[in-house]
Each structure stands twice: as structure tokens, then as C-alpha cells.
CSV table of C-alpha atoms in Angstrom, one decimal:
chain,number,residue,atom,x,y,z
Q,991,MET,CA,105.3,-213.2,74.3
Q,992,LYS,CA,107.7,-214.7,76.2
Q,993,PHE,CA,110.7,-215.6,74.3
Q,994,GLU,CA,113.7,-218.4,75.4
Q,995,GLN,CA,117.5,-217.5,76.0
Q,996,ARG,CA,119.9,-220.2,76.5
Q,997,VAL,CA,122.5,-219.0,78.9
Q,998,GLN,CA,125.9,-220.6,80.3
Q,999,VAL,CA,126.5,-219.6,84.3
Q,1000,ARG,CA,129.6,-219.8,86.5
Q,1001,ILE,CA,128.4,-221.4,90.1
Q,1002,LEU,CA,131.2,-220.4,92.8
Q,1003,GLY,CA,132.9,-223.5,93.6
Q,1004,ALA,CA,131.7,-225.7,90.2
Q,1005,GLN,CA,135.0,-226.4,86.9
Q,1006,ARG,CA,132.7,-225.6,84.9
Q,1007,PRO,CA,129.5,-223.3,83.3
Q,1008,TYR,CA,126.4,-224.8,83.1
Q,1009,SER,CA,123.2,-224.2,80.8
Q,1010,TYR,CA,120.1,-222.5,81.5
Q,1011,SER,CA,117.4,-221.4,80.0
Q,1012,TRP,CA,116.2,-218.4,80.7
Q,1013,TRP,CA,111.8,-216.6,80.1
Q,1014,PHE,CA,111.5,-213.3,79.5
Q,1015,GLU,CA,108.4,-210.4,78.1
Q,1016,PRO,CA,109.8,-208.1,76.8
Q,1017,ALA,CA,106.2,-205.7,77.5
Q,1018,ALA,CA,106.1,-207.1,80.6
Q,1019,GLY,CA,109.7,-205.3,81.9
Q,1020,VAL,CA,111.5,-209.5,82.4
Q,1021,MET,CA,114.5,-209.0,79.4
Q,1022,PRO,CA,117.1,-210.9,78.0
Q,1023,LEU,CA,120.3,-211.4,80.7
Q,1024,GLN,CA,123.4,-210.5,79.5
Q,1025,VAL,CA,127.0,-211.3,80.7
Q,1026,GLY,CA,128.2,-210.5,84.1
Q,1027,ASP,CA,124.0,-210.6,85.0
Q,1028,ARG,CA,124.1,-212.5,88.8
Q,1029,VAL,CA,121.2,-214.9,88.8
Q,1030,GLU,CA,119.6,-217.1,91.6
Q,1031,LEU,CA,119.2,-221.4,90.3
Q,1032,PRO,CA,116.9,-223.8,91.4
Q,1033,PRO,CA,117.7,-226.2,93.4
Q,1034,ASN,CA,119.2,-229.7,92.3
Q,1035,GLN,CA,120.9,-232.7,93.8
Q,1036,VAL,CA,123.6,-231.6,95.1
Q,1037,GLN,CA,122.4,-228.1,96.0
Q,1038,GLU,CA,118.4,-229.1,97.6
Q,1039,GLU,CA,117.9,-225.0,98.6
Q,1040,GLY,CA,119.7,-224.3,95.2
Q,1041,SER,CA,122.5,-221.4,94.5
Q,1042,SER,CA,123.3,-218.6,92.1
Q,1043,GLY,CA,126.1,-217.5,89.7
Q,1044,THR,CA,126.9,-215.6,86.8
Q,1045,VAL,CA,125.8,-215.8,83.5
Q,1046,VAL,CA,129.2,-215.6,81.5
Q,1047,ALA,CA,127.7,-216.6,78.1
Q,1048,VAL,CA,125.6,-216.3,75.8
Q,1049,GLY,CA,124.5,-219.0,73.9
Q,1050,THR,CA,125.0,-222.3,74.3
Q,1051,SER,CA,125.8,-225.9,72.3
Q,1052,TYR,CA,124.0,-227.9,74.9
Q,1053,LYS,CA,121.1,-229.2,73.0
Q,1054,GLY,CA,118.9,-230.3,75.4
Q,1055,GLU,CA,116.4,-229.7,77.8
Q,1056,LEU,CA,117.3,-227.1,80.3
Q,1057,LYS,CA,116.3,-226.1,83.9
Q,1058,SER,CA,115.6,-221.5,84.1
Q,1059,ILE,CA,116.7,-219.7,86.1
Q,1060,VAL,CA,114.3,-218.6,88.8
Q,1061,ARG,CA,115.7,-214.5,88.5
Q,1062,LYS,CA,117.6,-212.3,88.0
Q,1063,ILE,CA,119.5,-210.6,90.6
Q,1064,GLU,CA,119.1,-207.4,90.7
Q,1065,ASP,CA,122.2,-204.8,91.8
Q,1066,ALA,CA,121.8,-202.6,95.2
Q,1067,TYR,CA,121.7,-199.7,93.1
Q,1068,GLU,CA,119.2,-201.3,90.8
Q,1069,ARG,CA,117.0,-202.0,94.2
Q,1070,GLU,CA,114.6,-199.2,95.6
Q,1071,ASP,CA,114.0,-202.1,98.5
Q,1072,ASP,CA,115.8,-203.8,101.6
Q,1073,LEU,CA,118.9,-206.0,99.7
Q,1074,TRP,CA,116.3,-209.2,100.8
Q,1075,ALA,CA,113.8,-208.0,98.5
Q,1076,GLY,CA,112.5,-211.6,96.2
Q,1077,PHE,CA,113.9,-213.7,98.5
Q,1078,GLY,CA,111.6,-216.7,99.8
Q,1079,GLU,CA,109.1,-216.5,96.7
Q,1080,GLY,CA,108.8,-218.1,92.9
Q,1081,ASP,CA,108.3,-221.8,92.5
Q,1082,TYR,CA,111.1,-223.3,94.6
Q,1083,VAL,CA,110.2,-222.1,98.4
């Protein structure tokens, strides 16, 4: 079963955090995000290739529709393969 988590993400150079959704499925090993997690964000009208940011809050007061986070960016010590693992994959390639 998938669950939606709503978080606020700080994007480098942005004046304020932006709200996004994260779909996770514990049974498949995809866990909820935590403050401090780095994430890959989908493209938008400003960043045509997408961008990345850091989760600064779990939950948001925004009630509208949200774009979904593409993936959590794993820390180097959590990866077993190379630095670019997962790059060029996913819905926005």
C-alpha cells in the first residue's frame, strides 16, 4: 500500500520552501522522508531539467495539488554503487 507524505523543500537560491508530495511504500522498502533528506525534484517552468533540494519540514499548510518528488538522493555512505546511481532514470528523463 502506498502512502502520501507532504513535505516542504528548500531549493538552493529560493526565497522560501516549496511543498511537494512523496509517495512511499514501506512494504517495498520505500520509507517516509525526514528533515534533512536531499531529494530530486521534477521539472517546472523555471528548471526545465528539474532540480534538487532539502526537506526542511514534514507537513505543509498548503491544501492544493502537489507535484511529486522524483526520488530521495541517497548519501554517499548509503550507496553501494557509483555517485551517479539512478541518474537518467525515472519519469522525467
